[in-house]
């Protein structure tokens, strides 16, 4: 009996000990995680004051999420220097912005992290375009021309450099195109929300029928290339038939 009780206690101890250090974080392909990241960003963007006349609706970009994941895995609480040094870090965008959150695993969720950045609006004055304290995370979230976002969360059991030696989470969001550029205001205001849109207005944001960045050219793939290939074969066959002793190589 005592041995059975001992085994049960040992199992409970092992379970609790492993559970304390094994935290499940969402993958960058998790549809719920993606939806929450996009939704919370657009919620903040649509509620800006004064209202934005031309702020773009934000959608997910897998490439940006992979950049975010790669940097989060460094477990460092500072910005990715490669974003400034290498403009080709993303094949489709000339500039990429970034926000970083870090904290204990028990405190992490997307909504809380985004709220931390958005709450910086209390330190930002739109008319004067000035920050009384830190507000760059907020202005990136609501940067009007940033229309793509990709995020990632990574568990750092050995701690986060420049923040804590204890186990922590690094949450990174990357944006395209980058915000906080040229000391400009994050968005244009004037009139009602969406008054400057040339496309449709969805939840006070401008939304266009974007073609996916880097989308395949199906007309070229399905029609032009096959016709060109067929023409090449016909030409080659005709030349071989007319000049049987001629050959070529590449």
Short mmCIF file of C-alpha atoms in Angstrom, two decimals:
data_model
loop_
_atom_site.label_atom_id
_atom_site.label_comp_id
_atom_site.label_asym_id
_atom_site.label_seq_id
_atom_site.Cartn_x
_atom_site.Cartn_y
_atom_site.Cartn_z
CA UNK A 1 0.00 0.00 0.00
CA UNK A 2 2.75 2.41 0.97
CA UNK A 3 4.63 1.63 -2.24
CA UNK A 4 1.50 2.38 -4.28
CA UNK A 5 1.04 5.72 -2.52
CA UNK A 6 4.70 6.50 -3.12
CA UNK A 7 4.38 5.79 -6.83
CA UNK A 8 1.28 7.99 -7.08
CA UNK A 9 3.05 10.87 -5.32
CA UNK A 10 6.07 10.43 -7.58
CA UNK A 11 3.85 10.54 -10.68
CA UNK A 12 2.12 13.69 -9.41
CA UNK A 13 5.47 15.35 -8.70
CA UNK A 14 6.84 14.47 -12.14
CA UNK A 15 3.66 15.72 -13.81
CA UNK A 16 3.66 19.02 -11.95
CA UNK A 17 7.37 19.55 -12.44
CA UNK A 18 7.23 18.91 -16.18
CA UNK A 19 4.07 20.98 -16.54
CA UNK A 20 5.77 23.97 -14.94
CA UNK A 21 8.40 24.13 -17.64
CA UNK A 22 6.50 22.80 -20.65
CA UNK A 23 4.34 25.60 -22.00
CA UNK A 24 2.37 25.13 -25.18
CA UNK A 25 2.62 28.12 -27.51
CA UNK A 26 0.80 28.46 -30.85
CA UNK A 27 2.59 27.73 -34.10
CA UNK A 28 2.73 30.34 -36.85
CA UNK A 29 0.42 28.09 -38.90
CA UNK A 30 -2.25 27.91 -36.18
CA UNK A 31 -5.42 29.39 -37.73
CA UNK A 32 -6.71 30.56 -34.35
CA UNK A 33 -3.42 32.32 -33.60
CA UNK A 34 -3.35 33.93 -37.06
CA UNK A 35 -6.96 35.06 -36.76
CA UNK A 36 -6.37 36.59 -33.33
CA UNK A 37 -3.26 38.47 -34.46
CA UNK A 38 -5.03 39.93 -37.49
CA UNK A 39 -8.23 40.70 -35.61
CA UNK A 40 -6.54 42.50 -32.71
CA UNK A 41 -4.43 44.60 -35.08
CA UNK A 42 -7.41 45.66 -37.18
CA UNK A 43 -9.46 46.33 -34.04
CA UNK A 44 -6.80 48.80 -32.88
CA UNK A 45 -6.49 50.34 -36.35
CA UNK A 46 -10.22 50.89 -36.80
CA UNK A 47 -10.58 52.63 -33.43
CA UNK A 48 -7.93 55.35 -33.81
CA UNK A 49 -8.74 58.91 -32.80
CA UNK A 50 -8.91 61.07 -34.80
CA UNK A 51 -10.32 58.63 -37.39
CA UNK A 52 -8.10 57.61 -40.30
CA UNK A 53 -9.12 58.58 -43.81
CA UNK A 54 -6.95 56.01 -45.59
CA UNK A 55 -5.77 53.32 -43.16
CA UNK A 56 -5.43 49.92 -44.82
CA UNK A 57 -7.03 46.73 -43.57
CA UNK A 58 -4.29 44.36 -42.38
CA UNK A 59 -3.93 40.73 -43.49
CA UNK A 60 -1.54 37.89 -42.65
CA UNK A 61 1.77 37.24 -44.41
CA UNK A 62 3.49 33.90 -43.94
CA UNK A 63 6.91 35.29 -44.87
CA UNK A 64 6.70 37.93 -42.14
CA UNK A 65 5.68 35.29 -39.60
CA UNK A 66 8.74 33.21 -40.50
CA UNK A 67 10.99 36.25 -40.03
CA UNK A 68 9.33 36.86 -36.66
CA UNK A 69 9.79 33.23 -35.63
CA UNK A 70 13.46 33.16 -36.63
CA UNK A 71 14.21 36.24 -34.53
CA UNK A 72 12.06 35.18 -31.53
CA UNK A 73 14.11 31.99 -31.32
CA UNK A 74 17.17 34.09 -30.44
CA UNK A 75 15.51 34.80 -27.06
CA UNK A 76 16.78 38.39 -27.03
CA UNK A 77 14.72 41.42 -26.03
CA UNK A 78 15.87 43.78 -28.75
CA UNK A 79 15.04 44.48 -32.37
CA UNK A 80 16.32 42.35 -35.21
CA UNK A 81 19.29 44.29 -36.67
CA UNK A 82 18.93 42.44 -39.97
CA UNK A 83 15.75 44.39 -40.74
CA UNK A 84 17.81 47.56 -41.13
CA UNK A 85 20.97 46.02 -42.58
CA UNK A 86 19.37 43.81 -45.23
CA UNK A 87 16.46 45.30 -47.20
CA UNK A 88 16.01 41.97 -49.01
CA UNK A 89 15.09 40.14 -45.79
CA UNK A 90 11.60 39.71 -47.31
CA UNK A 91 11.49 38.98 -51.06
CA UNK A 92 8.39 41.09 -51.68
CA UNK A 93 8.82 44.15 -49.47
CA UNK A 94 11.51 46.82 -49.39
CA UNK A 95 11.04 47.51 -45.67
CA UNK A 96 9.85 45.50 -42.65
CA UNK A 97 8.78 46.89 -39.27
CA UNK A 98 8.81 45.10 -35.94
CA UNK A 99 7.23 45.05 -32.47
CA UNK A 100 8.44 42.84 -29.60
CA UNK A 101 6.80 41.77 -26.35
CA UNK A 102 8.33 39.59 -23.66
CA UNK A 103 7.15 38.29 -20.30
CA UNK A 104 6.54 35.14 -18.29
CA UNK A 105 4.71 32.26 -20.00
CA UNK A 106 1.73 32.63 -17.65
CA UNK A 107 1.21 36.23 -18.83
CA UNK A 108 1.34 35.63 -22.56
CA UNK A 109 -1.58 35.80 -24.90
CA UNK A 110 -1.96 37.73 -28.14
CA UNK A 111 -4.61 40.10 -26.83
CA UNK A 112 -2.54 41.07 -23.77
CA UNK A 113 0.60 41.64 -25.83
CA UNK A 114 -1.23 43.80 -28.37
CA UNK A 115 -2.91 45.78 -25.59
CA UNK A 116 0.52 46.58 -24.15
CA UNK A 117 1.54 48.13 -27.47
CA UNK A 118 -1.78 49.86 -28.13
CA UNK A 119 -1.92 51.37 -24.64
CA UNK A 120 1.02 53.54 -25.68
CA UNK A 121 -1.57 55.71 -27.45
CA UNK A 122 -1.88 57.54 -24.12
CA UNK A 123 1.66 58.83 -24.72
CA UNK A 124 1.08 59.90 -28.32
CA UNK A 125 -0.23 63.25 -29.50
CA UNK A 126 -1.51 63.08 -33.08
CA UNK A 127 -1.72 66.83 -33.68
CA UNK A 128 1.85 67.45 -32.59
CA UNK A 129 3.03 64.01 -33.78
CA UNK A 130 5.02 63.60 -30.56
CA UNK A 131 5.51 60.99 -27.87
CA UNK A 132 5.61 61.99 -24.21
CA UNK A 133 6.96 58.51 -23.42
CA UNK A 134 7.49 55.38 -25.53
CA UNK A 135 4.85 55.13 -28.26
CA UNK A 136 6.63 53.59 -31.28
CA UNK A 137 4.93 50.22 -30.81
CA UNK A 138 1.52 51.89 -31.01
CA UNK A 139 2.35 53.97 -34.08
CA UNK A 140 3.59 50.84 -35.87
CA UNK A 141 0.36 48.98 -35.07
CA UNK A 142 -1.70 51.85 -36.54
CA UNK A 143 0.66 52.82 -39.37
CA UNK A 144 -1.76 53.48 -42.22
CA UNK A 145 0.22 51.99 -45.10
CA UNK A 146 1.29 48.82 -43.26
CA UNK A 147 -1.14 46.22 -44.58
CA UNK A 148 0.65 42.92 -43.89
CA UNK A 149 1.50 41.35 -40.52
CA UNK A 150 3.15 38.12 -39.40
CA UNK A 151 3.76 37.13 -35.78
CA UNK A 152 5.38 34.35 -33.76
CA UNK A 153 5.73 33.39 -30.09
CA UNK A 154 8.69 31.42 -28.74
CA UNK A 155 9.37 29.91 -25.32
CA UNK A 156 12.82 30.64 -23.86
CA UNK A 157 13.48 28.18 -20.97
CA UNK A 158 16.93 29.67 -20.32
CA UNK A 159 15.61 33.22 -20.05
CA UNK A 160 15.44 36.23 -22.33
CA UNK A 161 18.63 38.24 -22.80
CA UNK A 162 18.33 41.90 -21.75
CA UNK A 163 15.12 41.10 -19.84
CA UNK A 164 15.15 38.15 -17.43
CA UNK A 165 17.25 35.05 -16.61
CA UNK A 166 14.03 33.15 -15.91
CA UNK A 167 11.89 31.27 -18.38
CA UNK A 168 10.08 33.70 -20.65
CA UNK A 169 8.21 34.15 -23.91
CA UNK A 170 9.28 36.35 -26.80
CA UNK A 171 6.43 37.48 -29.03
CA UNK A 172 7.38 39.23 -32.28
CA UNK A 173 5.22 40.83 -34.95
CA UNK A 174 6.66 42.02 -38.26
CA UNK A 175 4.94 44.48 -40.57
CA UNK A 176 5.10 45.47 -44.22
CA UNK A 177 5.64 47.96 -45.32
CA UNK A 178 7.45 49.27 -42.25
CA UNK A 179 5.97 52.01 -40.11
CA UNK A 180 7.63 54.82 -38.16
CA UNK A 181 9.27 56.16 -41.31
CA UNK A 182 10.49 59.69 -42.07
CA UNK A 183 9.07 61.21 -38.86
CA UNK A 184 5.62 61.21 -40.48
CA UNK A 185 2.27 60.81 -38.75
CA UNK A 186 1.17 57.18 -38.67
CA UNK A 187 -1.91 57.87 -40.80
CA UNK A 188 -3.84 60.65 -42.49
CA UNK A 189 -6.89 62.14 -40.84
CA UNK A 190 -9.60 64.43 -42.14
CA UNK A 191 -13.30 63.87 -42.50
CA UNK A 192 -14.89 60.54 -41.75
CA UNK A 193 -13.11 57.20 -41.51
CA UNK A 194 -12.35 55.75 -44.95
CA UNK A 195 -13.02 59.09 -46.66
CA UNK A 196 -9.80 58.66 -48.62
CA UNK A 197 -10.37 55.05 -49.69
CA UNK A 198 -10.46 54.19 -53.37
CA UNK A 199 -11.67 50.67 -52.61
CA UNK A 200 -14.27 49.38 -50.15
CA UNK A 201 -14.52 50.37 -46.49
CA UNK A 202 -14.62 47.51 -43.96
CA UNK A 203 -14.80 48.31 -40.24
CA UNK A 204 -13.56 51.85 -40.85
CA UNK A 205 -10.54 50.55 -42.80
CA UNK A 206 -9.74 50.65 -46.52
CA UNK A 207 -9.82 47.22 -48.06
CA UNK A 208 -8.85 46.37 -51.60
CA UNK A 209 -9.02 43.16 -53.60
CA UNK A 210 -5.31 42.57 -53.17
CA UNK A 211 -3.74 39.86 -55.26
CA UNK A 212 -1.66 37.75 -52.88
CA UNK A 213 1.92 39.00 -52.80
CA UNK A 214 3.97 36.79 -55.05
CA UNK A 215 0.87 35.03 -56.37
CA UNK A 216 1.42 32.75 -59.38
CA UNK A 217 0.61 34.14 -62.81
CA UNK A 218 -1.92 31.48 -63.79
CA UNK A 219 -2.53 32.90 -67.27
CA UNK A 220 1.17 32.60 -68.00
CA UNK A 221 1.49 29.17 -66.36
CA UNK A 222 -1.64 27.54 -67.79
CA UNK A 223 -1.87 29.13 -71.23
CA UNK A 224 1.19 31.02 -72.47
CA UNK A 225 3.85 28.52 -71.35
CA UNK A 226 2.09 25.38 -72.72
CA UNK A 227 1.49 27.11 -76.08
CA UNK A 228 5.12 28.22 -76.21
CA UNK A 229 6.30 24.70 -75.32
CA UNK A 230 4.07 23.15 -77.98
CA UNK A 231 5.34 25.62 -80.58
CA UNK A 232 8.94 24.73 -79.64
CA UNK A 233 8.30 21.02 -80.13
CA UNK A 234 6.59 21.61 -83.48
CA UNK A 235 9.45 23.83 -84.66
CA UNK A 236 12.06 21.30 -83.53
CA UNK A 237 10.22 18.45 -85.24
CA UNK A 238 9.87 20.45 -88.46
CA UNK A 239 13.56 21.35 -88.50
CA UNK A 240 14.58 17.76 -87.81
CA UNK A 241 12.30 16.51 -90.58
CA UNK A 242 13.62 19.08 -93.07
CA UNK A 243 17.28 18.87 -92.00
CA UNK A 244 17.81 15.36 -90.60
CA UNK A 245 21.62 15.74 -90.42
CA UNK A 246 21.56 18.87 -88.26
CA UNK A 247 21.60 18.65 -84.44
CA UNK A 248 22.00 21.14 -81.63
CA UNK A 249 22.89 21.06 -77.96
CA UNK A 250 22.74 23.39 -74.96
#
